[in-house]
């Protein structure tokens, strides 16, 4: 029996989505091509692997058995590929980095540019996904590293984490915003304007509420709701430039806009909250040379950013 790994990937996608059209879309195949792939797999095995008699396609008992082994085989294949990359070194290496569209993307982009200039032979692949999905992608070996907020993973023994330094978070608005006419607006003023931001982990939301004056905490807990929810840092900044919304953003994310004067910081409203980010890999998984170089470059970039941040806060 000669089973191809691609057929196993297709079977796993069909089991996950329960529908030929959705699975084919996820695999970037046409439904007929996926159907032919499954038929070829069933012919190789000599058994029906999926029940197609209902609206949702479900694995048969034999299909469940095959899928259990398929998951293990594909993980072993990824581990083999990873070890081969370790042996090839920096000149022919490959690195897949998972980042969220908010802080992760803003942190990683300059680092990748530095890494690409220094080692043009390394193939870099950035997987942009919601932060909630990145741990599962790391577990499935779809990515080698992930750059994330540490609140969700730092106590999980599955991950080896390299923490970055703390990054100051501050409220910002567009230049010319009505709040800028006040000498030192208070937190009560924030509820008069729309709030914009990403989907926050509950721990960060609670930490932010704790930093407010005690008299306002219950009011904010009851009334605080984002008027604009946007996980893309680039889009969120564009939104702020065109409306009266306010947002709490890490300084490194708005460094250029603050320098140009496009966005303004509301310093009297800064709650003293810092973002805690880091880069994580699966515990016990060896780092390739490309991954080591990325982490070293990220740490050096992080130090430089925090030095500029300290100078800005001091002036």
PDB file of C-alpha atoms in Angstrom:
ATOM      1  CA  UNK A   1       0.000   0.000   0.000  1.00  0.00           C
ATOM      2  CA  UNK A   2       1.496   3.337  -1.108  1.00  0.00           C
ATOM      3  CA  UNK A   3      -0.452   6.190   0.502  1.00  0.00           C
ATOM      4  CA  UNK A   4       0.520   9.752  -0.426  1.00  0.00           C
ATOM      5  CA  UNK A   5       0.696  12.365   2.311  1.00  0.00           C
ATOM      6  CA  UNK A   6      -1.325  14.820   0.247  1.00  0.00           C
ATOM      7  CA  UNK A   7      -4.257  12.388   0.211  1.00  0.00           C
ATOM      8  CA  UNK A   8      -4.058  12.191   4.000  1.00  0.00           C
ATOM      9  CA  UNK A   9      -4.056  16.004   4.257  1.00  0.00           C
ATOM     10  CA  UNK A  10      -7.132  16.109   2.060  1.00  0.00           C
ATOM     11  CA  UNK A  11      -8.909  13.501   4.205  1.00  0.00           C
ATOM     12  CA  UNK A  12      -8.124  15.436   7.387  1.00  0.00           C
ATOM     13  CA  UNK A  13      -9.462  18.657   5.865  1.00  0.00           C
ATOM     14  CA  UNK A  14     -12.685  16.914   4.822  1.00  0.00           C
ATOM     15  CA  UNK A  15     -13.122  15.490   8.327  1.00  0.00           C
ATOM     16  CA  UNK A  16     -12.534  18.939   9.832  1.00  0.00           C
ATOM     17  CA  UNK A  17     -14.967  20.807   7.579  1.00  0.00           C
ATOM     18  CA  UNK A  18     -17.546  18.050   6.994  1.00  0.00           C
ATOM     19  CA  UNK A  19     -18.264  19.404   3.541  1.00  0.00           C
ATOM     20  CA  UNK A  20     -16.508  18.993   0.193  1.00  0.00           C
ATOM     21  CA  UNK A  21     -16.930  22.623  -0.857  1.00  0.00           C
ATOM     22  CA  UNK A  22     -15.572  24.090   2.404  1.00  0.00           C
ATOM     23  CA  UNK A  23     -12.702  21.602   2.606  1.00  0.00           C
ATOM     24  CA  UNK A  24     -11.768  22.211  -1.033  1.00  0.00           C
ATOM     25  CA  UNK A  25     -11.733  25.971  -0.443  1.00  0.00           C
ATOM     26  CA  UNK A  26      -9.445  25.555   2.584  1.00  0.00           C
ATOM     27  CA  UNK A  27      -7.100  23.378   0.508  1.00  0.00           C
ATOM     28  CA  UNK A  28      -7.237  25.693  -2.535  1.00  0.00           C
ATOM     29  CA  UNK A  29      -8.645  22.851  -4.642  1.00  0.00           C
ATOM     30  CA  UNK A  30     -11.809  22.434  -6.647  1.00  0.00           C
ATOM     31  CA  UNK A  31     -14.468  20.126  -5.115  1.00  0.00           C
ATOM     32  CA  UNK A  32     -14.103  17.632  -8.008  1.00  0.00           C
ATOM     33  CA  UNK A  33     -10.327  17.497  -7.440  1.00  0.00           C
ATOM     34  CA  UNK A  34     -10.859  16.835  -3.734  1.00  0.00           C
ATOM     35  CA  UNK A  35     -13.413  14.142  -4.549  1.00  0.00           C
ATOM     36  CA  UNK A  36     -10.950  12.428  -6.906  1.00  0.00           C
ATOM     37  CA  UNK A  37      -8.238  12.581  -4.237  1.00  0.00           C
ATOM     38  CA  UNK A  38     -10.516  10.930  -1.700  1.00  0.00           C
ATOM     39  CA  UNK A  39     -11.572   8.258  -4.183  1.00  0.00           C
ATOM     40  CA  UNK A  40      -7.909   7.487  -4.867  1.00  0.00           C
ATOM     41  CA  UNK A  41      -7.250   7.153  -1.125  1.00  0.00           C
ATOM     42  CA  UNK A  42     -10.232   4.852  -0.659  1.00  0.00           C
ATOM     43  CA  UNK A  43      -9.055   2.737  -3.594  1.00  0.00           C
ATOM     44  CA  UNK A  44      -5.599   2.423  -2.028  1.00  0.00           C
ATOM     45  CA  UNK A  45      -7.050   1.442   1.353  1.00  0.00           C
ATOM     46  CA  UNK A  46      -9.790  -0.729  -0.107  1.00  0.00           C
ATOM     47  CA  UNK A  47     -12.410   0.706   2.246  1.00  0.00           C
ATOM     48  CA  UNK A  48     -14.998   3.488   2.312  1.00  0.00           C
ATOM     49  CA  UNK A  49     -13.573   6.192   4.547  1.00  0.00           C
ATOM     50  CA  UNK A  50     -16.411   8.734   4.587  1.00  0.00           C
ATOM     51  CA  UNK A  51     -20.183   8.469   4.785  1.00  0.00           C
ATOM     52  CA  UNK A  52     -21.628  10.707   2.087  1.00  0.00           C
ATOM     53  CA  UNK A  53     -25.274   9.769   2.621  1.00  0.00           C
ATOM     54  CA  UNK A  54     -26.018  12.728   4.889  1.00  0.00           C
ATOM     55  CA  UNK A  55     -25.776  16.464   4.368  1.00  0.00           C
ATOM     56  CA  UNK A  56     -22.569  16.522   6.415  1.00  0.00           C
ATOM     57  CA  UNK A  57     -19.788  14.193   5.339  1.00  0.00           C
ATOM     58  CA  UNK A  58     -18.601  12.093   8.303  1.00  0.00           C
ATOM     59  CA  UNK A  59     -15.808   9.518   8.678  1.00  0.00           C
ATOM     60  CA  UNK A  60     -16.699   5.841   8.834  1.00  0.00           C
ATOM     61  CA  UNK A  61     -15.161   3.632  11.527  1.00  0.00           C
ATOM     62  CA  UNK A  62     -12.357   2.747   9.111  1.00  0.00           C
ATOM     63  CA  UNK A  63     -12.024   6.419   8.258  1.00  0.00           C
ATOM     64  CA  UNK A  64     -11.596   7.352  11.928  1.00  0.00           C
ATOM     65  CA  UNK A  65      -8.827   4.762  12.253  1.00  0.00           C
ATOM     66  CA  UNK A  66      -7.038   6.123   9.191  1.00  0.00           C
ATOM     67  CA  UNK A  67      -7.386   9.726  10.402  1.00  0.00           C
ATOM     68  CA  UNK A  68      -5.794   8.876  13.761  1.00  0.00           C
ATOM     69  CA  UNK A  69      -2.716   7.531  11.987  1.00  0.00           C
ATOM     70  CA  UNK A  70      -2.795  10.326   9.391  1.00  0.00           C
ATOM     71  CA  UNK A  71      -2.413  12.989  12.076  1.00  0.00           C
ATOM     72  CA  UNK A  72       0.641  11.218  13.507  1.00  0.00           C
ATOM     73  CA  UNK A  73       2.190  10.622  10.087  1.00  0.00           C
ATOM     74  CA  UNK A  74       1.820  14.254   9.058  1.00  0.00           C
ATOM     75  CA  UNK A  75       3.345  15.448  12.335  1.00  0.00           C
ATOM     76  CA  UNK A  76       6.282  13.079  11.800  1.00  0.00           C
ATOM     77  CA  UNK A  77       6.649  14.395   8.247  1.00  0.00           C
ATOM     78  CA  UNK A  78       6.775  17.964   9.574  1.00  0.00           C
ATOM     79  CA  UNK A  79       9.371  16.925  12.164  1.00  0.00           C
ATOM     80  CA  UNK A  80      11.481  15.320   9.425  1.00  0.00           C
ATOM     81  CA  UNK A  81      11.253  18.483   7.329  1.00  0.00           C
ATOM     82  CA  UNK A  82      12.219  20.522  10.387  1.00  0.00           C
ATOM     83  CA  UNK A  83      15.291  18.364  11.063  1.00  0.00           C
ATOM     84  CA  UNK A  84      16.364  18.617   7.430  1.00  0.00           C
ATOM     85  CA  UNK A  85      16.124  22.391   7.700  1.00  0.00           C
ATOM     86  CA  UNK A  86      18.312  22.237  10.802  1.00  0.00           C
ATOM     87  CA  UNK A  87      20.958  20.385   8.805  1.00  0.00           C
ATOM     88  CA  UNK A  88      20.858  22.804   5.858  1.00  0.00           C
ATOM     89  CA  UNK A  89      21.667  25.862   7.954  1.00  0.00           C
ATOM     90  CA  UNK A  90      21.090  29.517   7.193  1.00  0.00           C
ATOM     91  CA  UNK A  91      21.843  29.601   3.483  1.00  0.00           C
ATOM     92  CA  UNK A  92      19.056  27.188   2.500  1.00  0.00           C
ATOM     93  CA  UNK A  93      16.861  27.415   5.576  1.00  0.00           C
ATOM     94  CA  UNK A  94      13.157  28.001   5.919  1.00  0.00           C
ATOM     95  CA  UNK A  95      11.265  29.688   8.740  1.00  0.00           C
ATOM     96  CA  UNK A  96       7.513  29.960   9.282  1.00  0.00           C
ATOM     97  CA  UNK A  97       6.435  32.576  11.803  1.00  0.00           C
ATOM     98  CA  UNK A  98       2.901  32.994  13.100  1.00  0.00           C
ATOM     99  CA  UNK A  99       1.821  36.498  14.087  1.00  0.00           C
ATOM    100  CA  UNK A 100      -1.435  38.176  14.943  1.00  0.00           C
ATOM    101  CA  UNK A 101      -2.599  41.096  12.788  1.00  0.00           C
ATOM    102  CA  UNK A 102      -2.349  43.525  15.718  1.00  0.00           C
ATOM    103  CA  UNK A 103       0.827  43.842  17.793  1.00  0.00           C
ATOM    104  CA  UNK A 104       2.611  40.805  16.365  1.00  0.00           C
ATOM    105  CA  UNK A 105       2.558  42.104  12.806  1.00  0.00           C
ATOM    106  CA  UNK A 106       3.843  45.525  13.866  1.00  0.00           C
ATOM    107  CA  UNK A 107       6.696  43.990  15.875  1.00  0.00           C
ATOM    108  CA  UNK A 108       7.807  41.398  13.354  1.00  0.00           C
ATOM    109  CA  UNK A 109       7.814  43.255  10.017  1.00  0.00           C
ATOM    110  CA  UNK A 110      11.005  45.303  10.665  1.00  0.00           C
ATOM    111  CA  UNK A 111      12.765  42.207  12.023  1.00  0.00           C
ATOM    112  CA  UNK A 112      12.000  40.197   8.894  1.00  0.00           C
ATOM    113  CA  UNK A 113      13.390  42.998   6.731  1.00  0.00           C
ATOM    114  CA  UNK A 114      16.668  42.932   8.699  1.00  0.00           C
ATOM    115  CA  UNK A 115      16.826  39.130   8.529  1.00  0.00           C
ATOM    116  CA  UNK A 116      16.147  39.078   4.789  1.00  0.00           C
ATOM    117  CA  UNK A 117      18.938  41.569   4.087  1.00  0.00           C
ATOM    118  CA  UNK A 118      21.418  39.633   6.220  1.00  0.00           C
ATOM    119  CA  UNK A 119      20.435  36.148   4.990  1.00  0.00           C
ATOM    120  CA  UNK A 120      18.711  36.357   1.583  1.00  0.00           C
ATOM    121  CA  UNK A 121      18.926  32.576   1.169  1.00  0.00           C
ATOM    122  CA  UNK A 122      16.463  31.923   3.997  1.00  0.00           C
ATOM    123  CA  UNK A 123      12.871  31.429   2.880  1.00  0.00           C
ATOM    124  CA  UNK A 124      10.616  33.359   5.261  1.00  0.00           C
ATOM    125  CA  UNK A 125       6.914  32.638   5.495  1.00  0.00           C
ATOM    126  CA  UNK A 126       4.668  34.783   7.682  1.00  0.00           C
ATOM    127  CA  UNK A 127       1.324  33.298   8.687  1.00  0.00           C
ATOM    128  CA  UNK A 128      -1.032  36.106   9.695  1.00  0.00           C
ATOM    129  CA  UNK A 129      -3.872  34.741  11.818  1.00  0.00           C
ATOM    130  CA  UNK A 130      -6.013  35.681  14.839  1.00  0.00           C
ATOM    131  CA  UNK A 131      -3.975  35.261  18.020  1.00  0.00           C
ATOM    132  CA  UNK A 132      -6.508  32.705  19.263  1.00  0.00           C
ATOM    133  CA  UNK A 133      -5.553  30.337  16.397  1.00  0.00           C
ATOM    134  CA  UNK A 134      -1.770  30.522  16.649  1.00  0.00           C
ATOM    135  CA  UNK A 135      -1.201  28.001  19.493  1.00  0.00           C
ATOM    136  CA  UNK A 136      -3.128  25.302  17.612  1.00  0.00           C
ATOM    137  CA  UNK A 137      -1.154  26.044  14.445  1.00  0.00           C
ATOM    138  CA  UNK A 138       2.075  25.688  16.391  1.00  0.00           C
ATOM    139  CA  UNK A 139       0.880  22.364  17.811  1.00  0.00           C
ATOM    140  CA  UNK A 140       0.119  21.145  14.273  1.00  0.00           C
ATOM    141  CA  UNK A 141       3.653  22.188  13.152  1.00  0.00           C
ATOM    142  CA  UNK A 142       2.160  24.624  10.634  1.00  0.00           C
ATOM    143  CA  UNK A 143       4.463  27.295  12.064  1.00  0.00           C
ATOM    144  CA  UNK A 144       7.871  27.125  13.762  1.00  0.00           C
ATOM    145  CA  UNK A 145       7.512  30.164  16.020  1.00  0.00           C
ATOM    146  CA  UNK A 146       4.755  32.524  17.097  1.00  0.00           C
ATOM    147  CA  UNK A 147       5.010  36.095  18.325  1.00  0.00           C
ATOM    148  CA  UNK A 148       2.144  36.742  20.723  1.00  0.00           C
ATOM    149  CA  UNK A 149       0.919  38.479  23.845  1.00  0.00           C
ATOM    150  CA  UNK A 150       2.247  36.441  26.759  1.00  0.00           C
ATOM    151  CA  UNK A 151      -0.894  36.561  28.918  1.00  0.00           C
ATOM    152  CA  UNK A 152      -2.378  33.535  27.167  1.00  0.00           C
ATOM    153  CA  UNK A 153       0.609  31.168  27.031  1.00  0.00           C
ATOM    154  CA  UNK A 154       3.364  32.021  29.519  1.00  0.00           C
ATOM    155  CA  UNK A 155       2.204  29.469  32.128  1.00  0.00           C
ATOM    156  CA  UNK A 156       1.550  26.691  29.611  1.00  0.00           C
ATOM    157  CA  UNK A 157       4.253  23.985  29.812  1.00  0.00           C
ATOM    158  CA  UNK A 158       3.710  23.133  26.134  1.00  0.00           C
ATOM    159  CA  UNK A 159       5.673  26.221  25.093  1.00  0.00           C
ATOM    160  CA  UNK A 160       9.201  27.515  25.488  1.00  0.00           C
ATOM    161  CA  UNK A 161       8.887  31.298  25.663  1.00  0.00           C
ATOM    162  CA  UNK A 162      11.422  34.083  25.150  1.00  0.00           C
ATOM    163  CA  UNK A 163       9.890  37.225  26.637  1.00  0.00           C
ATOM    164  CA  UNK A 164      10.462  40.682  25.199  1.00  0.00           C
ATOM    165  CA  UNK A 165      10.631  43.823  27.305  1.00  0.00           C
ATOM    166  CA  UNK A 166       7.571  45.758  28.428  1.00  0.00           C
ATOM    167  CA  UNK A 167       5.993  48.108  25.916  1.00  0.00           C
ATOM    168  CA  UNK A 168       4.106  51.184  27.039  1.00  0.00           C
ATOM    169  CA  UNK A 169       0.452  51.417  26.004  1.00  0.00           C
ATOM    170  CA  UNK A 170      -1.161  54.812  25.590  1.00  0.00           C
ATOM    171  CA  UNK A 171      -4.465  56.307  24.424  1.00  0.00           C
ATOM    172  CA  UNK A 172      -4.246  57.992  21.027  1.00  0.00           C
ATOM    173  CA  UNK A 173      -6.505  60.006  18.761  1.00  0.00           C
ATOM    174  CA  UNK A 174      -6.235  61.899  15.496  1.00  0.00           C
ATOM    175  CA  UNK A 175      -4.639  65.329  15.294  1.00  0.00           C
ATOM    176  CA  UNK A 176      -7.326  67.977  15.827  1.00  0.00           C
ATOM    177  CA  UNK A 177      -9.491  65.752  18.043  1.00  0.00           C
ATOM    178  CA  UNK A 178     -11.774  67.763  20.401  1.00  0.00           C
ATOM    179  CA  UNK A 179     -10.189  66.151  23.479  1.00  0.00           C
ATOM    180  CA  UNK A 180      -6.878  67.794  22.605  1.00  0.00           C
ATOM    181  CA  UNK A 181      -8.437  71.188  23.337  1.00  0.00           C
ATOM    182  CA  UNK A 182      -8.641  70.223  27.029  1.00  0.00           C
ATOM    183  CA  UNK A 183      -5.499  70.724  29.096  1.00  0.00           C
ATOM    184  CA  UNK A 184      -5.773  67.397  30.934  1.00  0.00           C
ATOM    185  CA  UNK A 185      -8.930  65.450  30.077  1.00  0.00           C
ATOM    186  CA  UNK A 186     -10.062  62.884  32.654  1.00  0.00           C
ATOM    187  CA  UNK A 187     -11.181  59.316  32.148  1.00  0.00           C
ATOM    188  CA  UNK A 188     -14.841  60.406  32.246  1.00  0.00           C
ATOM    189  CA  UNK A 189     -14.254  62.117  28.901  1.00  0.00           C
ATOM    190  CA  UNK A 190     -13.375  58.811  27.248  1.00  0.00           C
ATOM    191  CA  UNK A 191     -16.960  57.577  27.490  1.00  0.00           C
ATOM    192  CA  UNK A 192     -18.060  60.542  25.367  1.00  0.00           C
ATOM    193  CA  UNK A 193     -16.225  59.200  22.308  1.00  0.00           C
ATOM    194  CA  UNK A 194     -16.200  55.875  20.444  1.00  0.00           C
ATOM    195  CA  UNK A 195     -13.550  53.406  21.540  1.00  0.00           C
ATOM    196  CA  UNK A 196     -11.701  51.338  18.965  1.00  0.00           C
ATOM    197  CA  UNK A 197      -9.407  48.366  19.411  1.00  0.00           C
ATOM    198  CA  UNK A 198      -8.785  44.658  18.900  1.00  0.00           C
ATOM    199  CA  UNK A 199     -10.409  41.644  20.520  1.00  0.00           C
ATOM    200  CA  UNK A 200      -8.580  41.642  23.840  1.00  0.00           C
ATOM    201  CA  UNK A 201      -7.868  38.629  26.046  1.00  0.00           C
ATOM    202  CA  UNK A 202     -10.028  38.882  29.157  1.00  0.00           C
ATOM    203  CA  UNK A 203      -6.951  39.158  31.387  1.00  0.00           C
ATOM    204  CA  UNK A 204      -5.797  42.313  29.582  1.00  0.00           C
ATOM    205  CA  UNK A 205      -9.269  43.868  29.692  1.00  0.00           C
ATOM    206  CA  UNK A 206      -9.480  43.280  33.455  1.00  0.00           C
ATOM    207  CA  UNK A 207      -5.976  44.648  33.981  1.00  0.00           C
ATOM    208  CA  UNK A 208      -6.938  47.816  32.127  1.00  0.00           C
ATOM    209  CA  UNK A 209     -10.089  48.243  34.223  1.00  0.00           C
ATOM    210  CA  UNK A 210      -8.050  47.879  37.428  1.00  0.00           C
ATOM    211  CA  UNK A 211      -5.836  50.798  36.359  1.00  0.00           C
ATOM    212  CA  UNK A 212      -8.800  53.183  36.228  1.00  0.00           C
ATOM    213  CA  UNK A 213      -9.764  55.319  39.249  1.00  0.00           C
ATOM    214  CA  UNK A 214     -11.820  53.141  41.626  1.00  0.00           C
ATOM    215  CA  UNK A 215     -14.838  55.442  41.308  1.00  0.00           C
ATOM    216  CA  UNK A 216     -14.993  54.720  37.569  1.00  0.00           C
ATOM    217  CA  UNK A 217     -14.297  50.991  37.505  1.00  0.00           C
ATOM    218  CA  UNK A 218     -17.884  49.792  37.940  1.00  0.00           C
ATOM    219  CA  UNK A 219     -19.178  52.355  35.444  1.00  0.00           C
ATOM    220  CA  UNK A 220     -16.643  51.278  32.838  1.00  0.00           C
ATOM    221  CA  UNK A 221     -17.207  47.579  33.479  1.00  0.00           C
ATOM    222  CA  UNK A 222     -20.909  48.112  32.748  1.00  0.00           C
ATOM    223  CA  UNK A 223     -20.611  50.587  29.871  1.00  0.00           C
ATOM    224  CA  UNK A 224     -17.283  49.905  28.186  1.00  0.00           C
ATOM    225  CA  UNK A 225     -17.883  48.357  24.815  1.00  0.00           C
ATOM    226  CA  UNK A 226     -15.791  48.873  21.719  1.00  0.00           C
ATOM    227  CA  UNK A 227     -17.626  50.865  19.086  1.00  0.00           C
ATOM    228  CA  UNK A 228     -15.101  49.636  16.509  1.00  0.00           C
ATOM    229  CA  UNK A 229     -13.531  46.196  16.872  1.00  0.00           C
ATOM    230  CA  UNK A 230     -10.600  45.722  14.521  1.00  0.00           C
ATOM    231  CA  UNK A 231      -7.709  43.267  14.880  1.00  0.00           C
ATOM    232  CA  UNK A 232      -5.613  44.860  12.118  1.00  0.00           C
ATOM    233  CA  UNK A 233      -3.182  47.460  13.441  1.00  0.00           C
ATOM    234  CA  UNK A 234      -2.801  49.076  10.004  1.00  0.00           C
ATOM    235  CA  UNK A 235      -6.552  49.390   9.461  1.00  0.00           C
ATOM    236  CA  UNK A 236      -7.153  50.582  13.013  1.00  0.00           C
ATOM    237  CA  UNK A 237      -4.714  53.457  12.586  1.00  0.00           C
ATOM    238  CA  UNK A 238      -6.386  54.450   9.326  1.00  0.00           C
ATOM    239  CA  UNK A 239      -9.752  54.460  11.093  1.00  0.00           C
ATOM    240  CA  UNK A 240      -8.445  56.702  13.856  1.00  0.00           C
ATOM    241  CA  UNK A 241      -7.212  59.248  11.318  1.00  0.00           C
ATOM    242  CA  UNK A 242     -10.701  59.649   9.890  1.00  0.00           C
ATOM    243  CA  UNK A 243     -13.025  59.774  12.898  1.00  0.00           C
ATOM    244  CA  UNK A 244     -13.371  60.797  16.556  1.00  0.00           C
ATOM    245  CA  UNK A 245     -12.596  57.334  17.956  1.00  0.00           C
ATOM    246  CA  UNK A 246      -9.910  56.738  20.579  1.00  0.00           C
ATOM    247  CA  UNK A 247      -7.737  53.657  20.975  1.00  0.00           C
ATOM    248  CA  UNK A 248      -5.260  52.195  23.463  1.00  0.00           C
ATOM    249  CA  UNK A 249      -2.205  51.166  21.435  1.00  0.00           C
ATOM    250  CA  UNK A 250       1.383  50.107  22.181  1.00  0.00           C
ATOM    251  CA  UNK A 251       3.836  52.937  21.576  1.00  0.00           C
ATOM    252  CA  UNK A 252       5.845  50.970  18.990  1.00  0.00           C
ATOM    253  CA  UNK A 253       2.711  50.599  16.881  1.00  0.00           C
ATOM    254  CA  UNK A 254       2.196  54.359  16.533  1.00  0.00           C
ATOM    255  CA  UNK A 255       5.802  55.580  16.701  1.00  0.00           C
ATOM    256  CA  UNK A 256       5.852  56.891  13.120  1.00  0.00           C
ATOM    257  CA  UNK A 257       2.375  58.471  13.327  1.00  0.00           C
ATOM    258  CA  UNK A 258       3.266  60.260  16.570  1.00  0.00           C
ATOM    259  CA  UNK A 259       6.511  61.539  15.063  1.00  0.00           C
ATOM    260  CA  UNK A 260       4.683  62.903  12.003  1.00  0.00           C
ATOM    261  CA  UNK A 261       1.889  64.357  14.144  1.00  0.00           C
ATOM    262  CA  UNK A 262      -0.862  62.362  12.418  1.00  0.00           C
ATOM    263  CA  UNK A 263      -1.856  60.819  15.761  1.00  0.00           C
ATOM    264  CA  UNK A 264      -1.613  62.436  19.184  1.00  0.00           C
ATOM    265  CA  UNK A 265      -1.137  60.813  22.584  1.00  0.00           C
ATOM    266  CA  UNK A 266      -3.520  61.688  25.425  1.00  0.00           C
ATOM    267  CA  UNK A 267      -0.887  61.500  28.148  1.00  0.00           C
ATOM    268  CA  UNK A 268      -3.193  62.525  30.997  1.00  0.00           C
ATOM    269  CA  UNK A 269      -5.271  59.415  30.293  1.00  0.00           C
ATOM    270  CA  UNK A 270      -2.408  56.905  30.114  1.00  0.00           C
ATOM    271  CA  UNK A 271      -3.312  54.106  32.583  1.00  0.00           C
ATOM    272  CA  UNK A 272       0.268  52.895  33.070  1.00  0.00           C
ATOM    273  CA  UNK A 273      -0.452  49.642  31.281  1.00  0.00           C
ATOM    274  CA  UNK A 274       2.330  47.815  29.466  1.00  0.00           C
ATOM    275  CA  UNK A 275       2.066  45.196  26.757  1.00  0.00           C
ATOM    276  CA  UNK A 276       3.964  41.956  27.342  1.00  0.00           C
ATOM    277  CA  UNK A 277       4.954  40.141  24.186  1.00  0.00           C
ATOM    278  CA  UNK A 278       7.249  37.272  23.373  1.00  0.00           C
ATOM    279  CA  UNK A 279       8.236  34.603  20.895  1.00  0.00           C
ATOM    280  CA  UNK A 280       7.274  30.986  21.581  1.00  0.00           C
ATOM    281  CA  UNK A 281       8.012  27.548  20.186  1.00  0.00           C
ATOM    282  CA  UNK A 282       6.939  24.056  21.170  1.00  0.00           C
ATOM    283  CA  UNK A 283       8.742  22.905  24.302  1.00  0.00           C
ATOM    284  CA  UNK A 284      11.553  20.499  23.481  1.00  0.00           C
ATOM    285  CA  UNK A 285      11.588  21.339  19.779  1.00  0.00           C
ATOM    286  CA  UNK A 286      15.055  22.300  18.570  1.00  0.00           C
ATOM    287  CA  UNK A 287      15.580  25.697  17.000  1.00  0.00           C
ATOM    288  CA  UNK A 288      16.884  25.896  13.454  1.00  0.00           C
ATOM    289  CA  UNK A 289      19.668  28.365  12.696  1.00  0.00           C
ATOM    290  CA  UNK A 290      17.106  30.557  10.944  1.00  0.00           C
ATOM    291  CA  UNK A 291      14.865  30.523  14.039  1.00  0.00           C
ATOM    292  CA  UNK A 292      17.810  31.335  16.316  1.00  0.00           C
ATOM    293  CA  UNK A 293      18.795  34.225  14.073  1.00  0.00           C
ATOM    294  CA  UNK A 294      15.209  35.525  14.006  1.00  0.00           C
ATOM    295  CA  UNK A 295      14.948  35.471  17.803  1.00  0.00           C
ATOM    296  CA  UNK A 296      18.311  37.229  18.233  1.00  0.00           C
ATOM    297  CA  UNK A 297      17.301  39.886  15.699  1.00  0.00           C
ATOM    298  CA  UNK A 298      13.893  40.330  17.355  1.00  0.00           C
ATOM    299  CA  UNK A 299      15.491  40.798  20.781  1.00  0.00           C
ATOM    300  CA  UNK A 300      17.950  43.385  19.435  1.00  0.00           C
ATOM    301  CA  UNK A 301      15.114  45.226  17.666  1.00  0.00           C
ATOM    302  CA  UNK A 302      13.072  45.127  20.867  1.00  0.00           C
ATOM    303  CA  UNK A 303      15.888  46.773  22.839  1.00  0.00           C
ATOM    304  CA  UNK A 304      16.224  49.535  20.237  1.00  0.00           C
ATOM    305  CA  UNK A 305      12.462  50.182  20.212  1.00  0.00           C
ATOM    306  CA  UNK A 306      12.311  50.434  24.012  1.00  0.00           C
ATOM    307  CA  UNK A 307      15.234  52.856  24.042  1.00  0.00           C
ATOM    308  CA  UNK A 308      13.376  55.138  21.620  1.00  0.00           C
ATOM    309  CA  UNK A 309      10.202  54.682  23.675  1.00  0.00           C
ATOM    310  CA  UNK A 310      11.998  55.743  26.869  1.00  0.00           C
ATOM    311  CA  UNK A 311      13.364  58.859  25.154  1.00  0.00           C
ATOM    312  CA  UNK A 312       9.880  59.773  23.883  1.00  0.00           C
ATOM    313  CA  UNK A 313       8.267  59.278  27.307  1.00  0.00           C
ATOM    314  CA  UNK A 314      10.952  61.424  28.933  1.00  0.00           C
ATOM    315  CA  UNK A 315      10.501  64.467  26.737  1.00  0.00           C
TER     316      UNK A 315
END
